[in-house]
Amino acid sequence: MTRILDFSNVELYYDHVHALRGVSIHVEQGETVALIGANGAGKSSILRAITGIRPITSGEINYNGKRINGMKACDIVPLGLSMVPEGRRVFPFMSVRDNLMMGAFTRHSKKEIRETLDMVLGRFPRLKERYHQPAGTMSGGEQQMLVIGRALMSRPKMLLLDEPSLGIAPKLIQDIARSIVAINRDEKVSVLLVEQNSRMALKISHRAYALTTGTIALSGKSADLAKDERVQKLYLGGEV
Amino acid sequence: MKVKPHTESGLKTWVGLAALVLAMGLFYFGIPALIAQNPEVYSRYYTTLSGIALLSMASAGVWLTFYIGRINIGQGVFCLFGAYISGILVVNYGMNFWYSAIWAGVICSLLSFLIGLPILRLRGVYFAMVTLISTQVATLVVQNLAITKQGRSFALPPPAALTLPGTDIVVIPAFTLEGAAVGFYFAAITLMILTFLGLYRLVNSRIGQLCKSLQQNEELASSLGVNIVWLRLVAYAISCFVGGVAGAFYGAQQANLNVSLFTVQDSVNFLLYCFMGGLNYVVGPLIGTITLRLGWDQLSPTGEYQLAIYALALIILMFILPNGLMSLVEEGKKWFIRPNHRQKLQSMSAQKPVKTVAKSAAKKRPKTAAKTAPKSNKGRK
Amino acid sequence: MEQVIANGLFTGAQYALIALGLTLIFGLMNVLNFAHGQMFVLGALFAYTIFNHIVELGWFLGMTPWLANILTFMVALVATLVFLAFVGALFERFLFRTVIKRSSRDESTMLLAAATAFLLDALLPMKHVFGELSHSLPALIEGSFSIEQPWFSDTPFYMPYSKVFIGGLALFLIAGFMAFMQYTKPGRAMRALAQDKIAAQLMGVHVDRFTMLGFALGAMLAGGIGALIVTITNIGPTAGSSFSIKAFIMVMIGGAGVVGGAIAGGFVLGMMESIVPTLLAPYDLANLSDLIIFAALMIFLSFRPQGLMGKPWG
Ligand SMILES: Nc1ncnc2c1ncn2[C@@H]1O[C@H](COP(=O)(O)OP(=O)(O)O)[C@@H](O)[C@H]1O
Ligand SMILES: [Mg+2]
């Protein structure tokens, strides 16, 4: 296996807040890796660092053997890295179709875009029903499907998902979890999944990291972590 | 040397007082003495400077609305109305000018309640635009009323003497035609100093603190039980009072009112003065008004090119000091305070929750925040 | 009555174009571009100058006057659009981008916008630029369309052909711009940027590039409408700021940053300017109409700040 993402010794600040304190994680080709941790642990910051939304102070981020820290967000997407941001962030006044087409912004071949679009709509039939509706008027779950579909429209090699289960009805969480597994399996997309819903995340991932206040506290096979006492106590207590 | 928090604020008070005394000395004695050197050439500066003093007052009002988080492009309304209210009271009703100026302020602040109730709920660009339109409305009102003579020439006599009520004791002598410029100069700088002292006092009072919290987070402030509607109205009324008084004096100084005394352009200018000075300091509008108005005045020999040079200078200043002239003070502090000293101040401010909120709110753009943060943090290790 | 409505529609189409450019810039950059009216004037005087330089060429080639006029005007219009787009792009690239990056508050750009407005106000009337005089082009097409006895009024209805032509062009520009925003990739990217900057970046949109494009387009629209209006009315080199204020009002009527709103705002103001004086004329109050319009709009906005279509971008 080859490493698709290597994130080593990264430090990141927001003004005075030291959000990442020497974090190292990696993702192998074809893996689904979960990143769990409490609110404010720095999970989103890791994704922001990878996609170049937030510059890092030190450390190195390699994607597919290419150093990507210091690159602009808009130059990283075409490399095959696609992110579903926290809080969904659809383009609320654009139709579902236009949102999906925005996902394919960096691609040029009309035919290939068409194929991807069919794949996405096949995977999320709900989006087909709402094809011309403004995205902002859809329910939370539908919006989540839309942003995952939008991220797939760029034909990524790796997908970064930030809390896809946040604020979504429990039944839909299952659907979304299933789609993540399917995307990973069928489309051969490596996935880095950030979740507060640790149980779900550990169930659908191969490996996982647990983050506490900007440092990696635990890491290992998801199945092992799910059995680990500390994880049970800290991250699985009382959650769905 | 160890630095305690209060030594810094103590130092600040002393520096502030010294600056105030110096400024008062300069305005009351220094400038008149300079003008006396060569009265024929320099006496026109009395008019220029009193104009600047009054405009800086009006800008102080705009600054105060900034302080409650509103971009006010409507100060021209109150300046224009203030000038006409005072003028009408003096000419049509024979009121003493000094009282009429106060009435102008009072009526303007009453009016501001009326306008403020609906529009102060608006934020950002919405407030800015509605106030901008209000200036246009004010212009049209003046142009359409008989009592303002349709906004054409409305001549004013020089102010009469002010006596203590019920007595003949003269407090302020009547202005003569020749002496009016000097008289207005002293009146204007007195008003200006009073305004800025009052503003400083207000900002550092409990109300000021509340206003500041409004600027950052209205929901939070209201959840803390602050009556934000009232607070905003009061701040806006003060701002309009100051605008009305400034307008009254400005009009009287011109001795002739017309509709173009304060236009949309002037409303925008007040805003620019505030920006140019810097929004984080009470004296910002003063510094901004002096710099821009005096600069504009000094450029008048360039005739045709005056506006072009002025505009270019503005653009260049924006490039060098995009956060206003007073941001020089912050830069200066960074330079003069030694590094280890600096860490202390920063860790102190980091501990005060209110301040850090202020900083992260002010630095909305993530990029700039990220650039500065690592540097300062490295120093702390 | 027909006359009043036709005039209102005509003015409305012009206004809508001005407002569209302003709202585009506002939606993308959160900049209140005080220099928008100046861009409009620049476009008008630039088109005027180009037209006068090349119109004789058409006569020389032996064309009939109206054909020569129209062809020349189209050339001047295209030149103006290109020139203004270029000016807009320069403004964004070298002025606004830098200041936005350096300043800690969004509002600082207001000062910059005002300063650029001053600069244009100062430069345009200079001897070697356009001079101090107002200008307008001669009617492009002679004659007019008229109805002696219209249905709803006693006075004859009449509309010069050149006004019809210009109005048609304005509508064409509006439609073209809307189609561009709605159906093309760059248009979609700009809409996305206006709605969510970060998400747009994550789609691979270069913020700088498309912000510059947006500013250029905004300036282009302003200049284009200037070129159209200069064939109808006199435009002076310092008329800019009054148009800026009107443009701001129209943008607010529709809802700041909303494309459809800008168009609605333009037509609403155009109609009001045409209808209100007519309604007031019998009472001898026609000179109050501006006051009434502005005051009404101010009250409307005080209670409905989001305007007619209160949402950013449609
Ligand atoms: N824009 C920001 N400005 C300042 N601090 C921030 C910002 N974003 C996040 N933080 C801080 O950084 C830390 C990590 O945040 P984040 O990565 O969003 O956490 P998580 O996604 O794990 O909930 C938190 O303490 C948070 O308060
Ligand atoms: Mg998060």
Coordinates of C-alpha atoms in Angstrom, one line a residue, chain C:
Chain C
M1 CA -50.4 57.2 -19.4
E2 CA -48.8 55.0 -22.1
Q3 CA -46.2 57.7 -22.4
V4 CA -45.5 57.7 -18.7
I5 CA -45.1 54.0 -18.6
A6 CA -43.0 53.8 -21.7
N7 CA -40.7 56.4 -20.3
G8 CA -40.6 54.6 -16.9
L9 CA -39.6 51.4 -18.6
F10 CA -37.0 53.1 -20.6
T11 CA -35.4 54.7 -17.6
G12 CA -35.9 51.6 -15.6
A13 CA -33.9 49.5 -18.1
Q14 CA -31.0 52.0 -17.9
Y15 CA -31.1 52.1 -14.2
A16 CA -31.3 48.3 -13.9
L17 CA -28.0 48.1 -15.8
I18 CA -26.3 50.5 -13.5
A19 CA -27.6 48.7 -10.4
L20 CA -26.6 45.3 -11.7
G21 CA -22.9 46.2 -11.9
L22 CA -23.0 47.7 -8.5
T23 CA -24.7 44.8 -6.9
L24 CA -22.3 42.4 -8.6
I25 CA -19.3 44.1 -7.0
F26 CA -21.1 44.3 -3.7
G27 CA -22.1 40.7 -3.7
L28 CA -18.6 39.5 -4.5
M29 CA -16.4 41.8 -2.5
N30 CA -18.6 43.4 0.1
V31 CA -17.4 46.7 -1.4
L32 CA -19.7 49.7 -1.7
N33 CA -18.2 51.1 -4.8
F34 CA -18.7 54.8 -4.5
A35 CA -17.0 55.2 -7.8
H36 CA -19.7 53.3 -9.8
G37 CA -21.3 56.5 -11.0
Q38 CA -17.9 57.8 -12.1
M39 CA -17.4 54.6 -14.1
F40 CA -20.7 55.3 -15.8
V41 CA -19.6 58.8 -16.7
L42 CA -16.3 57.5 -17.9
G43 CA -18.1 55.1 -20.2
A44 CA -20.4 57.8 -21.5
L45 CA -17.6 60.3 -22.4
F46 CA -15.4 57.6 -23.7
A47 CA -18.1 56.4 -26.1
Y48 CA -18.8 59.9 -27.1
T49 CA -15.2 60.5 -28.0
I50 CA -14.8 57.3 -29.9
F51 CA -18.0 57.9 -31.8
N52 CA -16.9 61.4 -32.9
H53 CA -13.5 60.1 -34.0
I54 CA -14.8 57.4 -36.2
V55 CA -18.3 58.5 -37.4
E56 CA -16.9 60.3 -40.4
L57 CA -15.3 57.2 -41.6
G58 CA -18.8 55.7 -42.2
W59 CA -19.9 58.8 -44.1
F60 CA -16.7 58.6 -46.1
L61 CA -17.6 55.1 -47.1
G62 CA -20.8 56.4 -48.4
M63 CA -23.2 54.8 -46.0
T64 CA -26.6 56.3 -45.3
P65 CA -26.4 58.5 -42.1
W66 CA -28.5 56.3 -39.9
L67 CA -26.6 53.1 -40.8
A68 CA -23.3 54.9 -40.4
N69 CA -24.5 56.2 -37.0
I70 CA -25.6 52.9 -35.8
L71 CA -22.5 51.0 -36.9
T72 CA -20.3 53.6 -35.5
F73 CA -22.2 53.6 -32.3
M74 CA -21.9 49.8 -32.0
V75 CA -18.2 50.1 -32.5
A76 CA -18.0 52.8 -29.8
L77 CA -20.1 50.7 -27.5
V78 CA -17.9 47.6 -27.8
A79 CA -14.8 49.7 -27.4
T80 CA -16.3 51.2 -24.2
L81 CA -17.2 47.9 -22.8
V82 CA -13.7 46.6 -23.3
F83 CA -12.1 49.7 -22.0
L84 CA -14.2 49.9 -18.9
A85 CA -13.7 46.2 -18.2
F86 CA -10.0 46.9 -18.4
V87 CA -10.3 49.9 -16.0
G88 CA -12.3 47.9 -13.6
A89 CA -9.9 45.0 -13.6
L90 CA -7.0 47.5 -12.9
F91 CA -8.9 49.0 -10.0
E92 CA -9.5 45.7 -8.4
R93 CA -6.1 44.3 -9.0
F94 CA -4.0 47.3 -7.9
L95 CA -6.2 49.1 -5.5
F96 CA -9.0 47.1 -3.8
R97 CA -7.2 43.8 -3.6
T98 CA -4.2 45.3 -1.8
V99 CA -6.2 47.3 0.6
I100 CA -8.6 44.5 1.4
K101 CA -5.7 42.2 2.2
R102 CA -4.0 44.8 4.4
S103 CA -6.8 46.3 6.4
S104 CA -8.4 44.7 9.4
R105 CA -11.9 45.9 8.6
D106 CA -14.1 45.4 5.5
E107 CA -15.3 49.0 5.8
S108 CA -11.9 50.4 5.0
T109 CA -12.6 49.8 1.4
M110 CA -15.3 52.5 1.6
L111 CA -12.5 55.0 2.0
L112 CA -10.7 53.6 -0.9
A113 CA -13.8 53.6 -3.0
A114 CA -14.5 57.2 -2.2
A115 CA -11.0 58.1 -3.0
T116 CA -11.2 56.5 -6.4
A117 CA -14.4 58.4 -6.9
F118 CA -12.7 61.6 -6.1
L119 CA -9.9 60.7 -8.4
L120 CA -12.2 60.1 -11.3
D121 CA -14.1 63.2 -10.5
A122 CA -10.9 65.2 -10.7
L123 CA -9.5 63.5 -13.8
L124 CA -12.5 63.4 -16.1
P125 CA -13.1 67.2 -16.4
M126 CA -9.4 67.9 -17.1
K127 CA -8.5 69.6 -20.3
H128 CA -6.6 66.7 -21.7
V129 CA -9.1 64.2 -20.7
F130 CA -12.7 65.1 -21.6
G131 CA -12.9 68.8 -20.6
E132 CA -15.5 70.4 -18.4
L133 CA -18.4 70.4 -20.9
S134 CA -21.3 68.1 -20.9
H135 CA -21.8 66.1 -24.1
S136 CA -24.4 64.1 -25.8
L137 CA -24.5 62.3 -29.2
P138 CA -27.0 63.3 -31.8
A139 CA -30.0 61.1 -32.2
L140 CA -28.8 57.9 -33.9
I141 CA -31.9 57.5 -35.9
E142 CA -34.2 60.3 -37.0
G143 CA -37.9 60.2 -36.6
S144 CA -40.2 58.7 -34.0
F145 CA -42.9 56.2 -33.5
S146 CA -46.2 57.7 -32.5
I147 CA -49.8 57.0 -31.8
E148 CA -52.1 59.9 -32.3
Q149 CA -54.9 58.6 -30.1
P150 CA -53.6 56.1 -27.5
W151 CA -56.1 54.1 -25.5
F152 CA -55.8 55.6 -22.0
S153 CA -54.9 59.3 -22.6
D154 CA -55.7 62.3 -24.6
T155 CA -52.2 63.4 -25.5
P156 CA -50.5 61.6 -28.4
F157 CA -48.0 58.9 -27.5
Y158 CA -44.6 59.2 -29.0
M159 CA -41.2 57.5 -28.8
P160 CA -38.2 58.4 -30.9
Y161 CA -36.8 55.5 -32.8
S162 CA -33.4 56.0 -31.3
K163 CA -34.9 55.6 -27.8
V164 CA -36.5 52.4 -28.9
F165 CA -33.1 51.2 -30.3
I166 CA -31.2 52.1 -27.1
G167 CA -33.9 50.6 -24.8
G168 CA -33.7 47.4 -26.8
L169 CA -29.9 47.4 -26.5
A170 CA -30.2 47.9 -22.8
L171 CA -32.6 45.0 -22.5
F172 CA -30.3 42.9 -24.6
L173 CA -27.3 43.7 -22.3
I174 CA -29.4 42.8 -19.2
A175 CA -30.5 39.5 -20.7
G176 CA -26.9 38.8 -21.8
F177 CA -25.5 39.4 -18.4
M178 CA -28.2 37.3 -16.7
A179 CA -27.6 34.5 -19.1
F180 CA -23.9 34.7 -18.4
M181 CA -24.4 34.6 -14.7
Q182 CA -26.9 31.8 -14.9
Y183 CA -25.6 29.4 -17.5
T184 CA -21.8 29.8 -17.9
K185 CA -19.1 28.4 -15.7
P186 CA -17.5 31.7 -14.8
G187 CA -21.0 33.1 -14.0
R188 CA -21.7 30.1 -11.7
A189 CA -18.3 30.6 -10.1
M190 CA -19.1 34.2 -9.3
R191 CA -22.5 33.3 -7.8
A192 CA -20.8 30.6 -5.7
L193 CA -18.2 33.1 -4.5
A194 CA -20.8 35.6 -3.5
Q195 CA -22.7 32.9 -1.5
D196 CA -19.8 31.2 0.3
K197 CA -16.3 32.1 -0.3
I198 CA -14.7 29.2 1.5
A199 CA -16.9 26.6 -0.1
A200 CA -16.2 28.1 -3.5
Q201 CA -12.5 27.9 -2.9
L202 CA -12.9 24.2 -2.0
M203 CA -14.4 23.7 -5.4
G204 CA -11.2 25.1 -6.9
V205 CA -12.4 28.6 -7.7
H206 CA -9.6 31.1 -7.7
V207 CA -11.0 33.9 -5.5
D208 CA -8.7 36.6 -6.8
R209 CA -9.3 35.8 -10.4
F210 CA -13.0 35.8 -10.2
T211 CA -13.3 38.8 -8.0
M212 CA -11.3 40.7 -10.6
L213 CA -13.6 39.4 -13.3
G214 CA -16.6 40.5 -11.3
F215 CA -15.2 44.0 -10.7
A216 CA -14.4 44.2 -14.4
L217 CA -17.9 43.1 -15.4
G218 CA -19.4 45.6 -12.9
A219 CA -17.4 48.5 -14.4
M220 CA -18.2 47.2 -17.9
L221 CA -21.9 47.4 -17.3
A222 CA -21.7 50.8 -15.8
G223 CA -19.7 52.0 -18.8
G224 CA -21.9 50.3 -21.3
I225 CA -25.0 52.0 -19.9
G226 CA -23.1 55.3 -19.9
A227 CA -22.5 54.8 -23.6
L228 CA -26.2 54.1 -24.2
I229 CA -27.4 57.1 -22.2
V230 CA -25.1 59.6 -23.8
T231 CA -27.1 59.2 -27.0
I232 CA -30.2 60.4 -25.2
T233 CA -29.1 63.0 -22.6
N234 CA -26.3 65.3 -21.8
I235 CA -23.7 63.8 -19.5
G236 CA -21.2 66.0 -17.7
P237 CA -17.8 64.8 -16.4
T238 CA -18.8 65.4 -12.8
A239 CA -22.3 63.8 -12.8
G240 CA -20.9 60.6 -11.4
S241 CA -21.8 60.9 -7.7
S242 CA -25.4 61.6 -8.3
F243 CA -25.6 58.4 -10.3
S244 CA -23.8 56.5 -7.6
I245 CA -26.4 57.5 -5.1
K246 CA -29.2 56.5 -7.3
A247 CA -27.5 53.2 -8.0
F248 CA -27.1 52.5 -4.3
I249 CA -30.8 53.2 -3.8
M250 CA -31.8 50.8 -6.6
V251 CA -29.6 48.1 -5.2
M252 CA -31.1 48.5 -1.8
I253 CA -34.7 48.5 -3.1
G254 CA -34.1 45.1 -4.7
G255 CA -32.0 43.7 -1.9
A256 CA -28.2 44.1 -1.6
G257 CA -26.3 41.6 -3.7
V258 CA -29.3 40.1 -5.4
V259 CA -29.1 40.2 -9.2
G260 CA -32.8 40.0 -9.8
G261 CA -33.3 42.6 -7.1
A262 CA -31.0 45.1 -8.9
I263 CA -33.2 44.8 -12.0
A264 CA -36.4 45.2 -10.0
G265 CA -34.9 48.1 -8.1
G266 CA -33.9 49.8 -11.4
F267 CA -37.3 49.4 -12.9
V268 CA -39.1 50.5 -9.7
L269 CA -37.0 53.7 -9.4
G270 CA -37.4 54.4 -13.2
M271 CA -41.1 53.9 -12.9
M272 CA -41.4 56.1 -9.8
E273 CA -39.5 58.8 -11.4
S274 CA -41.8 58.7 -14.4
I275 CA -45.1 58.2 -12.6
V276 CA -44.9 60.3 -9.4
P277 CA -44.5 63.7 -11.1
T278 CA -47.4 62.9 -13.4
L279 CA -49.6 62.0 -10.5
L280 CA -48.6 65.1 -8.6
A281 CA -48.8 67.5 -11.5
P282 CA -52.5 68.2 -11.1
Y283 CA -51.9 69.4 -7.6
D284 CA -49.0 71.6 -8.6
L285 CA -46.7 69.5 -6.5
A286 CA -44.5 68.0 -9.2
N287 CA -41.4 69.6 -7.8
L288 CA -42.0 67.6 -4.6
S289 CA -41.7 64.3 -6.4
D290 CA -38.0 63.7 -5.7
L291 CA -38.6 64.3 -2.1
I292 CA -41.6 62.0 -2.0
I293 CA -39.7 59.3 -3.8
F294 CA -36.7 59.4 -1.6
A295 CA -38.6 59.7 1.6
A296 CA -40.9 56.8 0.6
L297 CA -37.9 54.6 -0.2
M298 CA -36.2 55.5 3.0
I299 CA -39.3 54.5 5.0
F300 CA -39.6 51.3 2.9
L301 CA -36.0 50.4 3.6
S302 CA -36.3 51.2 7.3
F303 CA -38.9 48.6 7.6
R304 CA -37.8 46.1 5.0
P305 CA -34.0 46.4 4.8
Q306 CA -33.6 43.3 2.8
G307 CA -35.5 45.0 0.0
L308 CA -37.9 43.3 -2.4
M309 CA -35.9 40.2 -2.8
G310 CA -34.3 39.9 0.6
K311 CA -31.6 37.3 0.0
P312 CA -28.1 37.4 -1.2
W313 CA -28.0 36.3 -4.8
G314 CA -30.7 34.5 -6.7

